[in-house]
XYZ file of C-alpha atoms in Angstrom:
580
model
C -61.919 -2.856 83.661
C -60.757 -6.297 84.801
C -58.404 -8.199 82.505
C -60.238 -10.887 80.547
C -59.132 -13.856 78.483
C -60.414 -14.621 75.001
C -58.883 -18.110 74.955
C -57.733 -20.747 77.418
C -56.888 -24.454 77.147
C -57.691 -26.793 80.038
C -56.517 -30.260 81.021
C -58.434 -32.343 83.572
C -56.588 -34.849 85.727
C -57.869 -38.301 86.521
C -59.453 -38.797 89.930
C -57.389 -38.900 93.118
C -54.536 -36.676 91.965
C -52.777 -33.748 93.654
C -50.674 -30.869 92.340
C -47.500 -32.772 93.187
C -48.645 -35.865 91.244
C -49.493 -34.121 87.965
C -46.412 -31.891 87.572
C -43.116 -33.180 86.149
C -40.678 -31.549 88.555
C -37.683 -32.755 86.541
C -38.696 -30.122 84.002
C -39.907 -27.518 86.466
C -37.633 -26.305 89.296
C -39.213 -25.991 92.739
C -37.079 -23.019 93.751
C -37.895 -19.464 92.749
C -35.261 -17.511 90.835
C -35.031 -14.505 88.566
C -36.566 -16.488 85.694
C -38.715 -18.976 87.681
C -41.674 -17.907 89.811
C -44.044 -20.007 91.947
C -47.228 -18.586 93.461
C -49.820 -20.246 95.692
C -53.260 -18.761 96.407
C -56.973 -19.559 96.752
C -60.002 -18.501 94.737
C -63.532 -19.370 95.819
C -62.156 -21.912 98.309
C -60.164 -23.729 95.592
C -56.404 -24.078 96.083
C -54.387 -22.750 93.135
C -50.733 -22.890 92.098
C -49.076 -20.895 89.348
C -45.688 -21.613 87.780
C -44.103 -19.077 85.445
C -40.770 -19.213 83.610
C -39.064 -16.606 81.451
C -37.888 -18.361 78.275
C -35.081 -16.805 76.228
C -34.348 -17.882 72.692
C -31.741 -16.862 70.148
C -32.033 -18.028 66.541
C -29.822 -17.741 63.488
C -31.172 -17.366 59.988
C -33.964 -19.763 59.041
C -32.914 -22.415 56.530
C -34.883 -20.803 53.681
C -32.924 -17.558 54.137
C -29.608 -19.442 54.045
C -30.836 -21.118 50.857
C -31.431 -17.737 49.160
C -28.083 -16.423 50.441
C -26.280 -19.175 48.520
C -27.036 -17.290 45.303
C -25.935 -13.904 46.657
C -22.454 -12.419 46.956
C -21.093 -12.593 50.487
C -21.313 -8.836 51.008
C -24.855 -8.803 49.644
C -26.308 -11.615 51.784
C -29.233 -11.075 54.126
C -28.601 -11.944 57.778
C -30.907 -11.419 60.716
C -30.494 -12.693 64.250
C -33.406 -12.873 66.633
C -33.462 -12.827 70.401
C -36.723 -13.163 72.279
C -37.834 -13.315 75.898
C -41.284 -14.676 76.554
C -42.921 -16.082 79.664
C -44.591 -19.500 79.806
C -47.032 -20.301 82.582
C -48.913 -23.197 84.153
C -52.008 -22.624 86.299
C -53.248 -25.483 88.516
C -56.682 -25.475 90.207
C -57.745 -28.138 92.723
C -61.305 -29.301 92.111
C -62.448 -31.955 94.574
C -60.200 -34.975 93.858
C -59.101 -33.682 90.456
C -56.807 -30.968 89.116
C -57.539 -28.534 86.310
C -54.426 -27.359 84.473
C -54.193 -24.403 82.083
C -51.027 -23.941 80.037
C -49.861 -20.606 78.632
C -46.987 -19.956 76.254
C -44.884 -22.291 74.160
C -43.608 -25.083 76.380
C -45.617 -25.104 79.614
C -47.789 -28.110 78.684
C -44.594 -30.204 78.674
C -44.328 -29.579 82.452
C -47.320 -31.883 83.000
C -47.319 -35.654 83.376
C -49.726 -36.364 80.518
C -50.525 -39.881 81.757
C -52.188 -38.309 84.821
C -54.819 -36.546 82.706
C -58.019 -37.708 81.059
C -57.485 -38.428 77.365
C -61.089 -37.725 76.325
C -61.984 -34.794 78.600
C -62.124 -32.124 75.918
C -64.087 -33.946 73.262
C -66.720 -35.366 75.635
C -67.351 -31.971 77.250
C -67.547 -30.279 73.843
C -69.973 -32.887 72.505
C -72.228 -32.660 75.557
C -72.267 -28.865 75.931
C -72.370 -27.947 72.230
C -74.617 -30.660 70.822
C -74.469 -31.689 67.171
C -76.123 -28.717 65.457
C -73.505 -25.923 65.558
C -70.316 -27.798 64.607
C -67.610 -25.887 62.704
C -64.816 -28.433 62.424
C -64.401 -32.178 62.947
C -61.373 -34.437 62.818
C -61.741 -38.177 62.567
C -59.622 -41.241 61.946
C -59.945 -44.683 60.437
C -57.824 -46.931 62.637
C -55.726 -49.427 60.710
C -52.061 -50.196 60.238
C -51.938 -46.946 58.302
C -54.190 -44.697 60.347
C -56.077 -42.237 58.147
C -56.478 -38.766 59.677
C -59.380 -36.818 58.151
C -59.956 -33.106 58.769
C -63.219 -31.387 57.767
C -64.235 -27.771 58.152
C -67.435 -26.078 57.000
C -67.846 -22.417 56.090
C -70.496 -21.928 58.769
C -71.637 -23.861 61.871
C -73.709 -26.825 60.696
C -75.299 -30.083 61.743
C -72.777 -32.868 62.374
C -74.478 -34.965 59.676
C -73.380 -32.376 57.087
C -69.760 -33.437 57.590
C -70.461 -36.716 55.774
C -68.348 -38.988 57.979
C -68.306 -42.631 56.888
C -69.499 -45.380 59.205
C -65.912 -46.544 59.747
C -64.574 -43.152 60.870
C -64.075 -42.499 64.567
C -64.487 -38.908 65.720
C -61.386 -37.522 67.476
C -61.969 -33.761 67.680
C -64.739 -31.200 67.283
C -65.004 -27.430 67.314
C -68.500 -26.056 67.909
C -70.462 -23.188 69.397
C -71.659 -23.580 72.968
C -75.318 -24.547 72.911
C -77.433 -21.379 72.433
C -74.367 -19.113 72.727
C -72.530 -18.345 69.488
C -70.052 -16.073 71.307
C -68.377 -19.097 72.936
C -66.641 -21.877 70.971
C -65.403 -25.114 72.518
C -62.659 -27.143 70.849
C -62.295 -30.609 72.266
C -59.924 -33.538 72.034
C -57.823 -34.557 75.075
C -57.842 -30.914 76.178
C -60.670 -28.384 76.067
C -60.027 -24.994 74.503
C -62.528 -22.216 75.226
C -62.685 -19.260 72.837
C -64.907 -16.336 73.852
C -65.656 -12.947 72.349
C -67.412 -9.780 73.508
C -69.036 -9.940 76.916
C -68.367 -13.664 77.101
C -64.610 -13.225 77.527
C -63.342 -15.080 80.574
C -63.063 -13.526 83.998
C -62.012 -15.499 87.061
C -65.676 -15.849 88.047
C -66.687 -17.120 84.624
C -63.750 -19.515 84.458
C -64.757 -21.149 87.733
C -68.419 -21.217 86.700
C -67.442 -23.031 83.517
C -65.155 -25.426 85.413
C -68.108 -26.740 87.411
C -70.131 -27.184 84.200
C -67.249 -29.012 82.570
C -67.022 -31.531 85.418
C -70.761 -32.255 85.171
C -70.622 -32.503 81.366
C -67.714 -34.943 81.503
C -69.838 -37.309 83.603
C -72.782 -37.256 81.141
C -73.482 -39.910 78.484
C -75.655 -37.662 76.287
C -72.954 -37.554 73.593
C -73.455 -41.235 72.736
C -76.715 -40.516 70.912
C -75.628 -37.160 69.506
C -72.350 -38.408 68.013
C -72.549 -42.078 66.948
C -69.110 -41.788 65.311
C -67.440 -41.292 68.686
C -66.120 -44.669 69.867
C -67.566 -45.985 73.109
C -64.289 -46.784 74.841
C -63.933 -46.714 78.620
C -60.745 -46.417 80.716
C -59.492 -49.465 82.611
C -57.929 -49.899 86.057
C -54.187 -49.674 86.670
C -54.150 -53.419 87.368
C -55.791 -54.194 84.012
C -53.432 -51.786 82.229
C -50.457 -53.671 83.664
C -51.881 -56.998 82.525
C -52.526 -55.638 79.048
C -48.995 -54.194 78.915
C -47.602 -57.672 79.619
C -49.657 -59.063 76.734
C -48.432 -56.248 74.511
C -44.789 -56.951 75.348
C -45.274 -60.624 74.556
C -46.559 -59.761 71.069
C -43.674 -57.327 70.455
C -41.053 -59.839 71.614
C -42.561 -62.362 69.171
C -42.538 -59.796 66.323
C -46.295 -60.272 66.092
C -47.444 -56.900 64.770
C -50.712 -58.046 63.185
C -52.735 -55.987 65.679
C -50.163 -53.329 66.588
C -49.071 -50.277 64.655
C -47.621 -46.814 65.235
C -49.026 -43.357 64.585
C -48.245 -39.904 65.976
C -50.985 -39.377 68.611
C -52.009 -35.961 67.330
C -52.775 -34.354 63.989
C -49.511 -33.187 62.461
C -48.856 -31.907 58.930
C -46.754 -34.310 56.844
C -45.564 -31.466 54.625
C -44.077 -29.635 57.615
C -42.512 -32.443 59.661
C -40.536 -35.645 59.433
C -39.447 -37.712 62.437
C -36.456 -39.079 64.310
C -36.044 -41.587 67.119
C -33.055 -39.690 68.502
C -32.040 -36.132 69.319
C -28.264 -36.328 69.488
C -26.289 -33.108 69.624
C -23.074 -34.572 68.200
C -23.924 -37.888 66.542
C -26.033 -38.041 63.409
C -29.780 -38.531 63.726
C -31.729 -40.609 61.240
C -34.631 -38.606 59.806
C -37.627 -40.647 58.650
C -40.594 -39.524 56.575
C -43.015 -41.462 58.799
C -43.061 -43.855 61.732
C -43.718 -47.584 61.391
C -44.103 -50.361 63.941
C -41.254 -52.337 62.352
C -38.907 -49.456 63.223
C -38.806 -50.939 66.737
C -36.665 -53.780 65.401
C -33.360 -52.132 64.525
C -34.038 -48.411 64.337
C -35.181 -48.038 67.952
C -33.943 -51.203 69.688
C -30.993 -53.425 68.885
C -33.249 -56.385 69.602
C -36.966 -56.688 70.317
C -36.310 -58.721 73.454
C -34.865 -55.524 74.965
C -38.259 -53.790 74.794
C -39.865 -53.053 78.167
C -42.821 -50.925 79.192
C -40.396 -48.555 80.895
C -38.246 -47.902 77.834
C -41.313 -47.688 75.584
C -42.272 -44.731 77.776
C -38.792 -43.179 77.899
C -37.771 -43.525 74.251
C -39.303 -40.846 72.069
C -40.246 -39.878 68.554
C -39.123 -36.323 67.790
C -40.582 -33.999 65.184
C -38.132 -32.721 62.601
C -39.046 -29.321 61.127
C -38.192 -28.828 57.467
C -38.660 -25.065 57.811
C -36.167 -24.834 60.676
C -33.962 -27.679 59.447
C -33.676 -29.171 62.907
C -35.188 -31.592 65.387
C -37.638 -29.897 67.727
C -36.698 -31.177 71.168
C -39.905 -29.829 72.720
C -42.170 -31.570 70.176
C -41.891 -35.250 71.013
C -43.992 -38.262 71.946
C -43.041 -41.405 73.785
C -42.993 -44.610 71.730
C -45.695 -45.972 74.041
C -48.000 -43.037 73.278
C -47.545 -43.698 69.558
C -48.602 -47.351 69.761
C -52.073 -48.412 68.682
C -52.785 -51.975 69.732
C -55.738 -54.297 69.998
C -55.818 -57.161 72.502
C -58.552 -59.607 73.397
C -58.550 -60.775 76.998
C -61.207 -62.772 78.856
C -63.668 -62.347 75.967
C -63.320 -58.564 76.079
C -61.548 -56.332 73.575
C -59.122 -53.578 74.596
C -57.480 -50.884 72.496
C -54.352 -48.896 73.320
C -54.723 -45.305 72.091
C -52.559 -42.285 72.991
C -50.860 -44.169 75.812
C -54.050 -45.356 77.486
C -55.778 -48.725 77.463
C -59.525 -48.620 76.919
C -62.165 -51.307 76.896
C -64.327 -51.493 73.791
C -68.035 -51.241 74.513
C -69.287 -54.814 74.908
C -72.497 -54.186 72.922
C -70.516 -52.764 69.989
C -68.005 -55.617 70.248
C -70.701 -58.296 70.475
C -72.576 -56.814 67.516
C -69.490 -57.136 65.332
C -68.793 -60.711 66.402
C -72.447 -61.689 65.962
C -72.411 -60.245 62.475
C -69.234 -62.135 61.565
C -70.602 -65.398 63.006
C -74.162 -65.213 61.684
C -74.271 -62.944 58.638
C -70.927 -63.401 56.901
C -70.895 -66.226 54.371
C -67.589 -68.102 54.326
C -67.193 -69.756 50.936
C -64.701 -72.405 49.797
C -63.080 -72.178 46.367
C -61.920 -75.112 44.232
C -58.805 -76.821 45.615
C -57.047 -76.447 42.264
C -56.505 -72.801 43.248
C -54.978 -73.698 46.628
C -51.239 -73.457 47.335
C -50.354 -71.181 44.416
C -46.813 -69.824 44.786
C -47.024 -66.044 45.290
C -43.311 -65.263 45.812
C -41.863 -62.773 43.325
C -38.152 -63.460 42.729
C -37.538 -60.021 41.249
C -38.993 -58.032 44.137
C -38.241 -60.627 46.817
C -41.804 -60.276 48.103
C -44.934 -62.385 48.430
C -47.465 -60.636 46.188
C -51.140 -61.330 45.539
C -50.712 -60.355 41.871
C -49.003 -63.717 41.267
C -52.091 -65.493 42.599
C -54.342 -63.337 40.412
C -52.264 -64.035 37.281
C -52.174 -67.779 37.899
C -55.899 -67.937 38.654
C -56.751 -66.193 35.376
C -54.302 -68.372 33.420
C -56.026 -71.521 34.691
C -59.626 -70.280 34.607
C -60.834 -69.454 31.047
C -63.900 -67.636 32.415
C -61.796 -65.117 34.361
C -60.261 -61.841 33.198
C -57.518 -60.027 35.105
C -58.264 -56.468 36.268
C -55.439 -56.311 38.834
C -53.330 -53.165 38.216
C -55.683 -51.890 35.535
C -55.736 -48.095 35.275
C -59.325 -46.872 35.100
C -60.916 -43.484 35.633
C -63.732 -42.638 38.029
C -65.495 -39.393 37.148
C -62.967 -36.759 36.086
C -60.201 -38.178 38.257
C -56.936 -39.785 37.224
C -56.656 -43.202 35.614
C -55.457 -44.919 38.773
C -58.364 -47.155 39.788
C -59.113 -50.857 39.556
C -62.578 -52.319 39.064
C -61.508 -55.444 40.965
C -58.649 -57.947 40.852
C -60.529 -60.597 38.891
C -63.861 -60.630 37.044
C -65.272 -63.990 36.042
C -68.392 -65.417 34.499
C -70.297 -67.959 36.528
C -73.517 -69.936 36.380
C -77.028 -68.515 36.609
C -76.013 -65.732 34.200
C -74.124 -63.916 36.992
C -70.714 -62.272 37.163
C -68.244 -62.582 40.034
C -66.451 -59.399 41.134
C -63.399 -60.672 43.042
C -61.088 -58.664 45.315
C -57.920 -60.317 46.689
C -55.589 -59.374 49.552
C -52.989 -61.130 51.669
C -53.777 -61.800 55.313
C -51.664 -59.899 57.818
C -52.461 -56.774 59.787
C -55.627 -54.739 59.720
C -54.512 -52.324 56.992
C -54.584 -54.774 54.069
C -57.814 -56.397 55.250
C -59.479 -53.020 55.815
C -58.422 -52.015 52.318
C -59.895 -55.202 50.860
C -63.321 -54.463 52.309
C -63.295 -50.703 51.727
C -62.096 -50.911 48.112
C -64.777 -53.506 47.304
C -67.420 -51.155 48.680
C -66.000 -48.136 46.846
C -65.466 -49.713 43.417
C -68.713 -51.658 43.459
C -70.639 -48.457 44.159
C -68.820 -46.635 41.342
C -69.592 -49.552 38.991
C -73.323 -48.977 39.468
C -73.273 -45.175 39.381
C -70.352 -43.766 37.365
C -70.711 -43.850 33.581
C -67.060 -42.950 32.909
C -65.914 -45.834 35.127
C -68.316 -48.219 33.362
C -67.043 -47.152 29.931
C -63.417 -47.660 31.033
C -64.277 -51.150 32.327
C -65.879 -52.102 29.014
C -63.000 -50.580 27.009
C -60.495 -52.524 29.119
C -62.298 -55.807 28.380
C -62.673 -54.977 24.693
C -58.942 -54.160 24.384
C -57.851 -57.334 26.170
C -56.802 -60.432 24.280
C -59.201 -62.609 26.282
C -60.797 -65.167 23.919
C -64.225 -64.641 25.510
C -64.128 -60.844 25.757
C -67.382 -60.471 23.812
C -69.144 -62.948 26.083
C -67.849 -61.072 29.154
C -69.042 -57.775 27.670
C -72.497 -59.303 27.310
C -72.580 -59.517 31.134
C -71.750 -55.823 31.623
C -74.444 -53.513 30.300
C -73.456 -50.606 28.083
C -75.734 -48.026 29.733
C -75.281 -47.192 33.414
C -79.029 -47.226 34.034
C -79.144 -50.883 32.990
C -76.379 -52.061 35.356
C -78.038 -53.921 38.241
C -76.237 -55.057 41.390
C -78.446 -58.140 41.501
C -76.627 -59.502 38.432
C -73.306 -59.761 40.302
C -71.730 -61.472 43.268
C -68.951 -59.808 45.294
C -66.245 -62.159 46.518
C -63.644 -61.097 49.079
C -60.632 -63.422 49.043
C -57.956 -63.467 51.745
C -54.694 -65.326 51.055
C -52.894 -66.915 54.004
C -49.704 -68.942 54.436
C -50.426 -72.546 53.499
C -48.128 -73.920 56.195
C -50.118 -72.141 58.914
C -53.582 -72.708 60.314
C -56.405 -71.079 58.399
C -57.340 -67.765 60.071
C -60.821 -67.605 61.511
C -62.989 -64.663 60.541
C -63.498 -63.840 64.205
C -59.729 -63.478 64.593
C -59.683 -60.460 62.278
C -58.732 -57.136 63.905
C -61.626 -55.205 65.410
C -61.597 -52.468 62.768
C -61.375 -55.041 59.981
C -64.591 -56.602 61.317
C -66.125 -53.149 61.466
C -65.095 -52.460 57.852
C -66.424 -55.869 56.761
C -69.801 -55.185 58.365
C -70.013 -51.727 56.748
C -69.058 -53.162 53.338
C -71.538 -56.033 53.558
C -74.442 -53.804 54.587
C -73.677 -51.289 51.816
C -73.254 -53.941 49.114
C -76.244 -56.097 50.053
C -78.766 -53.747 51.638
C -78.233 -50.566 49.632
C -76.530 -51.514 46.349
C -78.489 -54.806 46.218
C -75.671 -57.063 45.018
C -76.800 -60.668 44.648
C -74.323 -62.078 47.165
C -71.308 -61.096 49.271
C -68.944 -63.805 50.518
C -65.503 -64.202 52.094
C -62.968 -66.936 51.293
C -59.760 -67.922 53.094
C -57.350 -69.356 50.523
C -54.019 -71.081 51.333
C -51.074 -69.847 49.250
C -47.370 -70.696 49.206
C -45.317 -67.980 50.853
C -41.519 -67.694 50.964
C -39.637 -66.213 53.936
C -36.884 -64.089 52.399
C -34.017 -62.624 54.409
C -30.921 -60.685 53.356
C -28.146 -58.944 55.225
C -28.433 -55.185 55.597
C -26.745 -52.560 57.727
C -28.779 -50.647 60.276
C -28.119 -47.479 62.225
C -29.231 -48.489 65.709
C -30.048 -46.072 68.505
C -30.160 -47.774 71.888
């Protein structure tokens, strides 16, 4: 019986690439030896190359075993040494003007030049060939300054709608049965993993049959209707990428990170790994719990004006394993591949994701801008609340809580909810109803949420928290009771009058009795930000919040206000450990 494979992972190169252009020969010797083998052959008129390396590894005790040994007498300690030899392999298949690559073993994928391969090959093929009815697992992300990675898995293959992804989540990965064939599962992100059981296990003939199907599926647009949560982003030319890189460098040199942030470009468990920007054998390495765009200034570069596209691609983030108590040299990502940036150029919007610039679909982009221009109500507030000092001397930070406190001190109709600790359902008491609630004319109440301008994360949070808390206000009786108890326990002189505007029974609370106000504080000595200058995902979150609050929850009004506030630029000397 012929040998068959139950699993294989494929990469697909971009067009017009050869074997020599996709392999990193600095990591892969071109001469055969006792531990390195190179084979060239043909199958069904397709040229193939195979690289194989014998990898030897010797390890001392894992850190957890050393930890236990600390409590044991020296002659009673447990010590094991391990020595392993395992091959790693890389199979290359020429397919017209592209190259398929299949990696086997631990480190063989690192022999490839990842920039030469399609970043969406796996997920597009999986969406097109599997459809949206037999999905087992989905991973999505909400792109902001703190990218949220969300992993969902169902107990049995189900319709994609059963995963309950929010409108603002972008699909990044799916695992699903091949359409009408439950013995084959496709897992797609940048790569495509095929898992097959029984008679569907892979032979050479089946592998090549699938390869042709994968090429055709990658060219299809069927997925756009099947998976609306997958972003419609298209690759750009090398010339456009270079122009966008120049714009990116300009923003970095100016320390303008409002539309740039950093995130590891794959799903990685926070409880297993930390990170380092160096991998020194002798010198100390700084271990960080997470990566942040501001690390570029000091932790990665001595000065931001030293940043170039070349060194963004050569400097790396390394994974640090807590289990092994060491930096994993093979598990790393270039700084460039960790950047997520948004740039507008010639009336088009481009996003940098996983080291590749992509153009945002113009229809999607225009819909967001049209909504912001035509549907969003920009409302002015009384000038007596302009230019409030929001600098906290104790924390040496500009904080919106100072604005909220001052607003409520001046306005007798307002009550402060900022930093209140309320319960939703059976959860913890760690929620806020809003920042400020105030009585207004026409027997209405204003539900006010406040955030500082600067970066998409805070603005996204402003819109998403308004949507979340306003929905809970209309539907969660425990939350409603906590809101009323908070008002009753306050020393506000008009607490009874305020309580009259919040019904005691959840069934009597009506969104039409309230207005939702979204307030954005900006530096008074700078120009007022325009709504259309908000980051792309902030506009997306605003649109989703507005449509939920007005069209579904039926709130009386939703408005946005840009409010000037007095900021203070605080600087103090600190020592940095700089890795050049």
